[in-house]
CSV table of C-alpha atoms in Angstrom, one decimal:
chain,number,residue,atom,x,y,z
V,14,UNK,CA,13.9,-84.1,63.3
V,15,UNK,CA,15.2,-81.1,61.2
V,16,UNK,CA,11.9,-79.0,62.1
V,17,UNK,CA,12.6,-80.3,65.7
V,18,UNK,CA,16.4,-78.8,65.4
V,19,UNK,CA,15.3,-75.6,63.8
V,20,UNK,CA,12.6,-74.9,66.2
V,21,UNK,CA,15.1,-75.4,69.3
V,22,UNK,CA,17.5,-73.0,67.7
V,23,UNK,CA,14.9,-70.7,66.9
V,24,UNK,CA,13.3,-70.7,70.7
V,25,UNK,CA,17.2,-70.5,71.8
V,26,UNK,CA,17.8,-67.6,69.4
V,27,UNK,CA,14.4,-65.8,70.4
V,28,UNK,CA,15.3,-66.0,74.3
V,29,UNK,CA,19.0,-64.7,73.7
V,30,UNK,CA,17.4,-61.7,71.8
V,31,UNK,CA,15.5,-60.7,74.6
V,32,UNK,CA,18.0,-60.9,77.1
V,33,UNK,CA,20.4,-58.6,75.1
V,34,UNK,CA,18.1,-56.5,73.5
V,35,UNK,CA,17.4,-56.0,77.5
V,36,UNK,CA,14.0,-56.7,76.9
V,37,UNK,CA,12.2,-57.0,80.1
V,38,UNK,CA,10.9,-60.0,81.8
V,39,UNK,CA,8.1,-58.1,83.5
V,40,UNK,CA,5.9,-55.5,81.9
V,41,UNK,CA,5.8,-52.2,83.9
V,42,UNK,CA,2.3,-53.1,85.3
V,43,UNK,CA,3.5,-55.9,87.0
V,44,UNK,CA,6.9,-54.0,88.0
V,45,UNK,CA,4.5,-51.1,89.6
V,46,UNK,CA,2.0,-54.3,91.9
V,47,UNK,CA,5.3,-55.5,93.5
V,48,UNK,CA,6.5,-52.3,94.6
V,49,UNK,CA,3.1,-51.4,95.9
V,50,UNK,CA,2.7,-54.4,97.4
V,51,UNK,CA,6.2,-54.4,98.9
V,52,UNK,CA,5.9,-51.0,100.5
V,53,UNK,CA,2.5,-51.2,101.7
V,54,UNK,CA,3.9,-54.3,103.4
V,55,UNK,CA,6.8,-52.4,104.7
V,56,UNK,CA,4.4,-49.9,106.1
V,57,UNK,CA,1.9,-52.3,107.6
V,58,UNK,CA,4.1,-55.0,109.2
V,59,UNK,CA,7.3,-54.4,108.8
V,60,UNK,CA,7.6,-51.4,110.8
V,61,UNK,CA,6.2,-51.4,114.6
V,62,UNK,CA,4.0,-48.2,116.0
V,63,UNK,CA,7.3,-47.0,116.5
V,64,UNK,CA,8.4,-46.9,113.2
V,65,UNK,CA,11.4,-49.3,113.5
V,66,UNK,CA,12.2,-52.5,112.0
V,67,UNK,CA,11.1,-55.4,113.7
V,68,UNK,CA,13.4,-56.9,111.5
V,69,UNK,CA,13.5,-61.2,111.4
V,70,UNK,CA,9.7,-62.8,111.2
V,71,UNK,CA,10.5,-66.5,113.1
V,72,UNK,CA,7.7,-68.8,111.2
V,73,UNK,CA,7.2,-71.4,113.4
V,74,UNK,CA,6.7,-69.1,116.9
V,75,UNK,CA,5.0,-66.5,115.0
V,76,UNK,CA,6.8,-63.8,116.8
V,77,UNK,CA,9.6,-60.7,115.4
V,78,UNK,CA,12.9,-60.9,116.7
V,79,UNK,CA,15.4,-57.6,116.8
V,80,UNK,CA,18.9,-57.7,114.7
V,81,UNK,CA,20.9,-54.3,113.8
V,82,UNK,CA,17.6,-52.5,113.8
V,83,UNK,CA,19.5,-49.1,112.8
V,84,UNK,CA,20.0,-50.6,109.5
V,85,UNK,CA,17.3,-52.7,108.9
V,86,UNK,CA,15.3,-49.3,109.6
V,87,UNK,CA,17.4,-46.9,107.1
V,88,UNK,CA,17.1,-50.0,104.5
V,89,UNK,CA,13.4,-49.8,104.6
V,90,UNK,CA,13.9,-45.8,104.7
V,91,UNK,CA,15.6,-46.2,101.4
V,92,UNK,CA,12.8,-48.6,99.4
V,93,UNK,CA,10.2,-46.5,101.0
V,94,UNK,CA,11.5,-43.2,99.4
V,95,UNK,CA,12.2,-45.1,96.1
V,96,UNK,CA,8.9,-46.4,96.1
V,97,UNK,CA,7.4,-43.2,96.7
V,98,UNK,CA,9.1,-41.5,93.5
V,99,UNK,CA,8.1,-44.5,91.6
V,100,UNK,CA,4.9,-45.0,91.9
V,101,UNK,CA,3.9,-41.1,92.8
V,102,UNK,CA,2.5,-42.2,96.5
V,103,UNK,CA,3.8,-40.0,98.9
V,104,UNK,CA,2.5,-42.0,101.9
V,105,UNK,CA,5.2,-44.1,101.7
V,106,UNK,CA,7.5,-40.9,101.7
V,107,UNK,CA,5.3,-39.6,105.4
V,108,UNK,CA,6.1,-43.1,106.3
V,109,UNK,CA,9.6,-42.8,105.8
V,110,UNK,CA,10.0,-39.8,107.8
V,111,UNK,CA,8.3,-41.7,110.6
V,112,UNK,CA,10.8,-44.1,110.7
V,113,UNK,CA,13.9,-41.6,109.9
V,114,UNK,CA,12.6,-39.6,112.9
V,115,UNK,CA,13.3,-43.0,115.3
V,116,UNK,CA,16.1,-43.3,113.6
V,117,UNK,CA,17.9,-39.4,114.3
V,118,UNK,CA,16.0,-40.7,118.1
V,119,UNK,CA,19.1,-42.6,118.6
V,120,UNK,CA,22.0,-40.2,118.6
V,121,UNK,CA,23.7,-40.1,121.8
V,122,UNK,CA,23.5,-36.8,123.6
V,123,UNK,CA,24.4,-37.3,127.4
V,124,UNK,CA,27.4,-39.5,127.3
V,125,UNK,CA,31.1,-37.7,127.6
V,126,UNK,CA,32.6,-39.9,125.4
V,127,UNK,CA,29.8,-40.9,122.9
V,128,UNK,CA,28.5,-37.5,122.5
V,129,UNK,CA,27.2,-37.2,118.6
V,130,UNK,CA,27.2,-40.9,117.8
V,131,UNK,CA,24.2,-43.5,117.1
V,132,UNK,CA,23.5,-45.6,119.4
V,133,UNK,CA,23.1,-48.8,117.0
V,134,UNK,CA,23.6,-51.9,119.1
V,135,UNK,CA,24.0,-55.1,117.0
V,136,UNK,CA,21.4,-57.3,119.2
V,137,UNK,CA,22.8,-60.7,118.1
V,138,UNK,CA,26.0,-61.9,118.2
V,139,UNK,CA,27.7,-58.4,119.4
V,140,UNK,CA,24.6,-58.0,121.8
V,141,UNK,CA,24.7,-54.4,122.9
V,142,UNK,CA,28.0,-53.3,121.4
V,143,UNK,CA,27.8,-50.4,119.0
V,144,UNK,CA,28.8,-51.4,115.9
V,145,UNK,CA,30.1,-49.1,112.9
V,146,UNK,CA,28.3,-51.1,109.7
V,147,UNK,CA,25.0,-50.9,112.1
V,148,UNK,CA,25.1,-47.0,111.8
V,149,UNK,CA,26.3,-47.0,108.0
V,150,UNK,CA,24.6,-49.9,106.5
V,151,UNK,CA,21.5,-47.3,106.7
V,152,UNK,CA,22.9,-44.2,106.1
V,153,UNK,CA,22.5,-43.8,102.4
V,154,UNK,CA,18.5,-44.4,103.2
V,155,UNK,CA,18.8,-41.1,105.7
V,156,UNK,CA,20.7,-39.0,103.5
V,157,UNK,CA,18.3,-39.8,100.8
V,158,UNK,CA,15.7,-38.7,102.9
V,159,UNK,CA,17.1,-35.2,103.4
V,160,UNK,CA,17.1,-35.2,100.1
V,161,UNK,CA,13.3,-36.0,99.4
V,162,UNK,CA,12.0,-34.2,102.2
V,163,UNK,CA,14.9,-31.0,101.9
V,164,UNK,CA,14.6,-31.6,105.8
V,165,UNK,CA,18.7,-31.2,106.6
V,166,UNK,CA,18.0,-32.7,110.1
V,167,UNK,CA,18.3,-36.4,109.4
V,168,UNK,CA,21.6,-35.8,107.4
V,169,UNK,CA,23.2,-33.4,110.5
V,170,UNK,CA,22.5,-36.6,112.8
V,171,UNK,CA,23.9,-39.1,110.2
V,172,UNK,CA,27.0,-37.1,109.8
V,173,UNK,CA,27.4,-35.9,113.0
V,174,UNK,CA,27.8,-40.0,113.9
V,175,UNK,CA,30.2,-40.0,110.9
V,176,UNK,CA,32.2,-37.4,112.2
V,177,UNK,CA,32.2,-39.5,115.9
V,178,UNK,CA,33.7,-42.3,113.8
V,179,UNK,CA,36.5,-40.3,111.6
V,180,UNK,CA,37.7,-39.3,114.9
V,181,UNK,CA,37.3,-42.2,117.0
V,182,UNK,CA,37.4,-45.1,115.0
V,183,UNK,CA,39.7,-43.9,111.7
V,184,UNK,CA,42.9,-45.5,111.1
V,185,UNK,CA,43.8,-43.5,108.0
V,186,UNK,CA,47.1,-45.3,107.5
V,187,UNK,CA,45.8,-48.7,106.3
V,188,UNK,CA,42.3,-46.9,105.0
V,189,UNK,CA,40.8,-49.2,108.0
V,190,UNK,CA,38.0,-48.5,110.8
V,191,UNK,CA,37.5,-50.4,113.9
V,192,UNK,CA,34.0,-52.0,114.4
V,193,UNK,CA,33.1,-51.9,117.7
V,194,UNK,CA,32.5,-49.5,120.5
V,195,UNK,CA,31.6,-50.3,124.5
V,196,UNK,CA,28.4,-48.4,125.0
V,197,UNK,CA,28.8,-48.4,128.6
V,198,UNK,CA,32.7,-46.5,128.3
V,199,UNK,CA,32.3,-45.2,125.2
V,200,UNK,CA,35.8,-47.0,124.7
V,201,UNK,CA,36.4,-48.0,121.2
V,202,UNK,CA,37.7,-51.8,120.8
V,203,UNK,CA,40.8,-52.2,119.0
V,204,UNK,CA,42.4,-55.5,120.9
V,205,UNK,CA,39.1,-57.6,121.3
V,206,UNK,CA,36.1,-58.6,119.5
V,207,UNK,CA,32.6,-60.0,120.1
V,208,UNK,CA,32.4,-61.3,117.1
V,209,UNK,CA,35.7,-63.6,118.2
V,210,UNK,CA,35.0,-64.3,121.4
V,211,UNK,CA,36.9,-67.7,122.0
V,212,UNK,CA,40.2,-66.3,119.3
V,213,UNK,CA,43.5,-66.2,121.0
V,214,UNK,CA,45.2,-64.2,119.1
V,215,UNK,CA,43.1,-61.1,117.5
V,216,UNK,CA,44.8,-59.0,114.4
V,217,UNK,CA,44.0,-55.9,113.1
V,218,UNK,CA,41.8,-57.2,110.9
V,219,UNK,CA,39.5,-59.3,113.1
V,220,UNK,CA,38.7,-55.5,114.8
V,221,UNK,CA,38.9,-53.6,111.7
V,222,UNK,CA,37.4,-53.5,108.4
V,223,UNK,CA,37.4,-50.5,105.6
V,224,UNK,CA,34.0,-50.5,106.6
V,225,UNK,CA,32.9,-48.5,103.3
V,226,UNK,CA,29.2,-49.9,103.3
V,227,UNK,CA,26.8,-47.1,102.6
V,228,UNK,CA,29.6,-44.6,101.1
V,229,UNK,CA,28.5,-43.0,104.0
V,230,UNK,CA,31.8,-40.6,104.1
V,231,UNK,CA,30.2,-39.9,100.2
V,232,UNK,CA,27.7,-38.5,101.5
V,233,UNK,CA,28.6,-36.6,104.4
V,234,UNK,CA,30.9,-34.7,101.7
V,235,UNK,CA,28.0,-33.8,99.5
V,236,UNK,CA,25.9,-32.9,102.3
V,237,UNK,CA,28.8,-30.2,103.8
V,238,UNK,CA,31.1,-29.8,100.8
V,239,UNK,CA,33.9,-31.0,103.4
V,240,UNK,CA,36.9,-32.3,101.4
V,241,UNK,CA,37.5,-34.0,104.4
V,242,UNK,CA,35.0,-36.7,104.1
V,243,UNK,CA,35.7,-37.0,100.4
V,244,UNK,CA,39.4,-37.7,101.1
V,245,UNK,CA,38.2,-40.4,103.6
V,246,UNK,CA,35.9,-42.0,101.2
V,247,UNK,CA,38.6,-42.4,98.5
V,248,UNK,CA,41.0,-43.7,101.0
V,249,UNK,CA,38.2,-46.0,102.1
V,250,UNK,CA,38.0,-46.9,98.1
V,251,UNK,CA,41.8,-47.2,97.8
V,252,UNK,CA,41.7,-49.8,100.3
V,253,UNK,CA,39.3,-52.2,98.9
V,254,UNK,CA,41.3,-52.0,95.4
V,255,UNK,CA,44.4,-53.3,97.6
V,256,UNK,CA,42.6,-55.7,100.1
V,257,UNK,CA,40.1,-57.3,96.9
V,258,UNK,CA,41.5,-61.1,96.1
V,259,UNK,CA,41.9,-62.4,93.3
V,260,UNK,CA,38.2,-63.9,93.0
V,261,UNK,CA,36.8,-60.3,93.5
V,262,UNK,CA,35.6,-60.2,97.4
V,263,UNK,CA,37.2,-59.1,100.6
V,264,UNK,CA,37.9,-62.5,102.4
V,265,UNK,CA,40.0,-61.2,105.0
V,266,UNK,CA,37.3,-59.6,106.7
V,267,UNK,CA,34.3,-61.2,108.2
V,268,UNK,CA,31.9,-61.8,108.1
V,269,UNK,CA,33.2,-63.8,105.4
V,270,UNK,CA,34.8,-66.9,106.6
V,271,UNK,CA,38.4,-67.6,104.5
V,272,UNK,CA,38.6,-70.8,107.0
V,273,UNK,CA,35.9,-72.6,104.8
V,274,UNK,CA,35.9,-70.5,102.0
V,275,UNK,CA,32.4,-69.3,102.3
V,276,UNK,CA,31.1,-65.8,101.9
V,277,UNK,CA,28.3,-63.2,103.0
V,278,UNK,CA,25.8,-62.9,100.5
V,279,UNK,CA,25.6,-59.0,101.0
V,280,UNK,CA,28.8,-57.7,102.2
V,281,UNK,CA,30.6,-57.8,99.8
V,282,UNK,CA,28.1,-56.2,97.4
V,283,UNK,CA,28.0,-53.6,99.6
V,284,UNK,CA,31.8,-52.9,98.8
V,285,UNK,CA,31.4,-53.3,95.2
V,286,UNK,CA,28.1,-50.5,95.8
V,287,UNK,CA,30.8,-48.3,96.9
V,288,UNK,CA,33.4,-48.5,94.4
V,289,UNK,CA,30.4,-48.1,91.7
V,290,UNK,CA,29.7,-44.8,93.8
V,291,UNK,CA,33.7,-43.5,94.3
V,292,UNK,CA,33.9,-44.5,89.8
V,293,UNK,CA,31.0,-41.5,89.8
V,294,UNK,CA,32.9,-39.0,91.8
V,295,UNK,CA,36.6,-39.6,90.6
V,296,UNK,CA,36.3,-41.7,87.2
V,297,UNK,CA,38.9,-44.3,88.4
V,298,UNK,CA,38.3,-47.2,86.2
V,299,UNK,CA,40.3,-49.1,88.9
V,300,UNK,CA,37.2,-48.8,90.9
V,301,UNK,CA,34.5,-49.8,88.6
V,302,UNK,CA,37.1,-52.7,87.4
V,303,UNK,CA,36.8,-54.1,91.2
V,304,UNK,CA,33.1,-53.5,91.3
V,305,UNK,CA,32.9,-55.6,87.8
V,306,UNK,CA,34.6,-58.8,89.3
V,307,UNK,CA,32.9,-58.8,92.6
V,308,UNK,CA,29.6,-58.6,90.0
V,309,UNK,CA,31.0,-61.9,88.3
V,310,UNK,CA,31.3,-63.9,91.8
V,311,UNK,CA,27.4,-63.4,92.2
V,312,UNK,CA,26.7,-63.9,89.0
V,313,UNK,CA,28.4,-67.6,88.9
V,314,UNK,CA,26.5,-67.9,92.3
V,315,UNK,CA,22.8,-67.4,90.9
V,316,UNK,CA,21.1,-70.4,89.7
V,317,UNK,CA,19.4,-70.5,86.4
V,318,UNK,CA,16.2,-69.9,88.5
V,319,UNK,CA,17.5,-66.7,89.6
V,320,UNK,CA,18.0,-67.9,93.4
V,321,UNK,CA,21.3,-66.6,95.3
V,322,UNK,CA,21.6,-69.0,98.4
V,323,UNK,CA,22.8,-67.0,101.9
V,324,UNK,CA,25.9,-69.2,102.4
V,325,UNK,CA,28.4,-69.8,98.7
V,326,UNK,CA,31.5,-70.6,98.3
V,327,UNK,CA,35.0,-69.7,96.3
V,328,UNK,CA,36.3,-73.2,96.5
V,329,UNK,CA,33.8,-75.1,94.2
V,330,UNK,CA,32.1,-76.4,96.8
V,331,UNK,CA,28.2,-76.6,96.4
V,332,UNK,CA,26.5,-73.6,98.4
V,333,UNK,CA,24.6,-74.3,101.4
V,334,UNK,CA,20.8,-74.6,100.1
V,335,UNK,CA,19.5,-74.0,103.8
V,336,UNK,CA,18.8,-70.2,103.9
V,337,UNK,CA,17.4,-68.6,100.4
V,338,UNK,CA,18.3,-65.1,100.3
V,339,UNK,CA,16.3,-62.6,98.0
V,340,UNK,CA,18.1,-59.5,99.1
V,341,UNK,CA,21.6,-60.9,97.6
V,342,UNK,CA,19.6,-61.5,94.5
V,343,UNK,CA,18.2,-57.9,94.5
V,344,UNK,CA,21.2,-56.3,95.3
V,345,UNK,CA,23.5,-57.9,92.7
V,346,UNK,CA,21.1,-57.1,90.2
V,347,UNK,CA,21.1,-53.2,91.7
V,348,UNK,CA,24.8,-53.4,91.1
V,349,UNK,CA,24.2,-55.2,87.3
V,350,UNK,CA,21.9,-52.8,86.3
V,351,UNK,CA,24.8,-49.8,87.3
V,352,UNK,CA,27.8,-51.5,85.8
V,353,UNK,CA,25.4,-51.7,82.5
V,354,UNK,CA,24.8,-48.1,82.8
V,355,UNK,CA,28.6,-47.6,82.9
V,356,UNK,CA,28.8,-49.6,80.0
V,357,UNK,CA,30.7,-52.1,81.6
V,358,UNK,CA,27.5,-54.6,82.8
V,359,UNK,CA,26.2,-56.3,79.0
V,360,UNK,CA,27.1,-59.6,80.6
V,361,UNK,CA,25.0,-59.3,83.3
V,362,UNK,CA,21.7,-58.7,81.2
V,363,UNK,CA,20.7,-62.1,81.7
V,364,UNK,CA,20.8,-62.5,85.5
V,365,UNK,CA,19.5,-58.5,86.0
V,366,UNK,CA,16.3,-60.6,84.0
V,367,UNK,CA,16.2,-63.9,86.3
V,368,UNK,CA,16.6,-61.8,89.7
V,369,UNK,CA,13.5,-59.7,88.4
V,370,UNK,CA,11.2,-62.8,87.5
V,371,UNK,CA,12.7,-64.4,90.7
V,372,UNK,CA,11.7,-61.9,93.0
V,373,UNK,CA,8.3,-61.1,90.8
V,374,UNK,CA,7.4,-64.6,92.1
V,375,UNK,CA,8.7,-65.3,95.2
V,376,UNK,CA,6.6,-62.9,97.5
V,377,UNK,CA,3.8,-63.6,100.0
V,378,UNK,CA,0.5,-62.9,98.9
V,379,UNK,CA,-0.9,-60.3,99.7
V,380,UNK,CA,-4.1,-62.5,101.5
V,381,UNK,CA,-1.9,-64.8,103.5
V,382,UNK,CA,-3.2,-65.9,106.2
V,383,UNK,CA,-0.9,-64.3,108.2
V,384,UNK,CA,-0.8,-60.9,108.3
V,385,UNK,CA,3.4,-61.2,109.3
V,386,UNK,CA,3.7,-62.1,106.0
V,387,UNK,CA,0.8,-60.6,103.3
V,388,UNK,CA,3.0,-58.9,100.4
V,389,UNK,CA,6.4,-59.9,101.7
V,390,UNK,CA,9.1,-60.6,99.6
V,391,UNK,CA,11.2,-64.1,100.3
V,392,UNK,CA,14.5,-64.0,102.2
V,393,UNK,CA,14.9,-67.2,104.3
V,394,UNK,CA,17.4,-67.7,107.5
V,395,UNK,CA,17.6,-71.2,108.9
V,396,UNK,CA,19.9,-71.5,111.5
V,397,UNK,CA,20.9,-73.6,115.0
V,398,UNK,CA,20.2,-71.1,117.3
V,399,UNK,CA,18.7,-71.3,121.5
V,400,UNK,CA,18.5,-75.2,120.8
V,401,UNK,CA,16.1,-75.3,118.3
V,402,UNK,CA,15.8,-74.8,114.2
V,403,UNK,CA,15.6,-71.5,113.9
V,404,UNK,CA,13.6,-70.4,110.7
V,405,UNK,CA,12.7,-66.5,109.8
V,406,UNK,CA,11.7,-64.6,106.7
V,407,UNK,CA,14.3,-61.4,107.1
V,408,UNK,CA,12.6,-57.6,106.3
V,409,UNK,CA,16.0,-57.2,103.9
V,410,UNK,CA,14.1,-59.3,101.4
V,411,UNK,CA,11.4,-57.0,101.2
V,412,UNK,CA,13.8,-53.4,101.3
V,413,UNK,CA,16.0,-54.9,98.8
V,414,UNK,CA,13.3,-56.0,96.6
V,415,UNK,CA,11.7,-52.4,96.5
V,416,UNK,CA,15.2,-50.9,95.7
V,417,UNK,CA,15.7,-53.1,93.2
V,418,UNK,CA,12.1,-53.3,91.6
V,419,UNK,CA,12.5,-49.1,91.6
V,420,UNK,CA,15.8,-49.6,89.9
V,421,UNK,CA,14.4,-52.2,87.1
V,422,UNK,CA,11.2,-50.0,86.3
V,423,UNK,CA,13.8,-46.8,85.6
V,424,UNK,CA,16.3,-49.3,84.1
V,425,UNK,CA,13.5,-49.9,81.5
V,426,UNK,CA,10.5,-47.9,81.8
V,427,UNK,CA,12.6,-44.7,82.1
V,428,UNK,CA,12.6,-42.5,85.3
């Protein structure tokens, strides 16, 4: 029985070491397959002869279905380019161009009222509204690409739609922006939402959000050196401090849902993304402080497995085990790894390992019989939807696996 004991404590000991000696889980050989297996994936299904997103993969009619394909596309962009700096294969980089060319396609050029911005429909629930988070949740993936290619035309149409936005959409008082925009009038809506379509009485904050995904206005101000831009974005910052709860997210703004208590599996990390980003340009601790206990929420969330479910919860209640979502787990562990590079992340060590074996093992292979899904990486959606079980593996798996799979092999193999 005593061997028995001082085996167990040795094994326990053992593992604990290699956790915080942030000894990796996967050797770089294997960190290197994933990514190429990932991209060339990304390349070879994920993006149509277009070179859009086709975005949702429903399993049981075979058949790609649209949803926010502006960032879906800039998302793939942004593992694409990673990928390529990675691994040294600059096809993915020529592919990424491809699809950043459609992208810059969709600024609006003809419209007197929309003149300069993207035309990024939603194509779900909001249908054919423009929708702010549509243009900026890809953004950082466009800007990156001026940056690999020193092309400066897919940063002027990216910030040429930020600048639409700042002076359309801005409501600089409460560090807010309004998410919606009538394609057809060019009107933006600040009394009525398509995302509430049977709510009686719509706030501020069911049309507005501080809509900081991206740190898009980050970006526009180290593309022109604009101090405009970089006021925005710390405004922008400034208001997630103030509007952050006491369990670290943003439930006052969908699509969280403070009615139940349950909350978006990426949202909010995209917040947290951004606060990481304005703690690098002003040193506010405040902001990396607020980035650390959003962290914490999605670290309680992730099973010992290293599986983050799409719907969780703030009120103990059990998360919904429907929809398994690989992209949360790849982008908390994006934000781990940063908030350890800041010297702020040690408690994190262990999940940045689980989300890395997690995703390591939950792809597609790469001879699956279909060729929707050869190389994929896992990120379920089940929902009721049209009458029937609707049941898709999501492309944001597969972007957010190659960000994070990049970010691990720097994070220990060095860059």
């Amino acid at each position: 029985m005593k061997i028995k004991i001082l085996l167990l404590i040795f094994n326990f000991a053992f593992f604990t070491s290699r956790i915080f000696s942030q000894e990796p889980v996967l050797n770089a050989e294997q960190v290197l397959e994933a990514i190429n297996s990932g991209a060339k994936y990304a390349t070879n299904a994920i993006l149509d002869e277009d070179y859009k997103s086709r975005c949702d993969y429903n399993l049981t009619e075979g058949k790609w279905y649209d949803y926010e394909i502006p960032w879906h596309t800039g998302q793939i962009i942004y593992g694409l380019i990673e990928s390529a700096r990675v691994t040294g294969n600059q096809s993915y980089l020529e592919t990424a161009q491809k699809a950043g060319d459609w992208w810059i396609s969709l600024e609006i050029k003809d419209h007197p009222k929309l003149k300069g911005m993207l035309a990024a429909q939603h194509g779900d629930y909001a249908g054919e509204t423009i929708v702010f988070a549509t243009v900026s949740d890809g953004t950082a993936g466009i800007f990156k690409l001026t940056e690999a290619t020193k092309n400066k035309k897919y940063a002027e149409v990216a910030t040429r739609a930020g600048n639409w936005m700042l002076k359309n959409m801005y409501i600089e008082k409460e560090g807010l922006f309004y998410d919606n925009v009538d394609p057809k009038t060019g009107e933006v809506m600040t009394e009525n939402s398509p995302f509430w379509p049977d709510k009686e009485k719509i706030t501020l904050y069911d049309v507005s959000r501080p809509n900081n995904e991206g740190s898009l206005f980050l970006d526009m101000y180290k593309f022109t050196g604009d101090k405009t831009y970089k006021k925005t974005f710390i405004n922008l910052c400034e208001s997630l401090v103030r509007f952050q709860g006491e369990e670290g997210l943003w439930m006052g703004f969908m699509p969280n849902h403070i009615q139940d208590g349950s909350y978006h599996p990426r949202f909010n990390l995209w917040y947290a993304e951004s606060l990481i980003d304005g703690y690098e340009l002003t040193k506010d601790k405040r902001y990396l402080n607020a980035a650390v206990k959003c962290a914490r929420v999605f670290a309680d969330a992730q099973e010992k497995s290293g599986t983050i479910y799409y719907k969780n919860y703030i009120n103990g209640k059990a998360p919904n085990m429907n929809s398994i979502c690989g992209s949360a787990a790849s982008f908390a562990a994006i934000l781990w790894i940063r908030l350890v590079e800041h010297g702020v992340g040690n408690e994190f060590l262990e999940n940045i390992e689980r989300s890395a074996q997690w995703v390591y093992r939950n792809r597609f292979a790469e001879d699956h019989p279909d060729p929707n899904l050869r190389g994929a990486f896992l990120n379920t959606r089940v929902r009721n939807k049209k009458g029937k079980k609707w049941i898709v593996n999501r492309d944001v798996g597969t972007s957010f696996g190659l960000r994070f799979m990049t970010k691990y092999y720097d994070f220990h193999f060095g860059k």
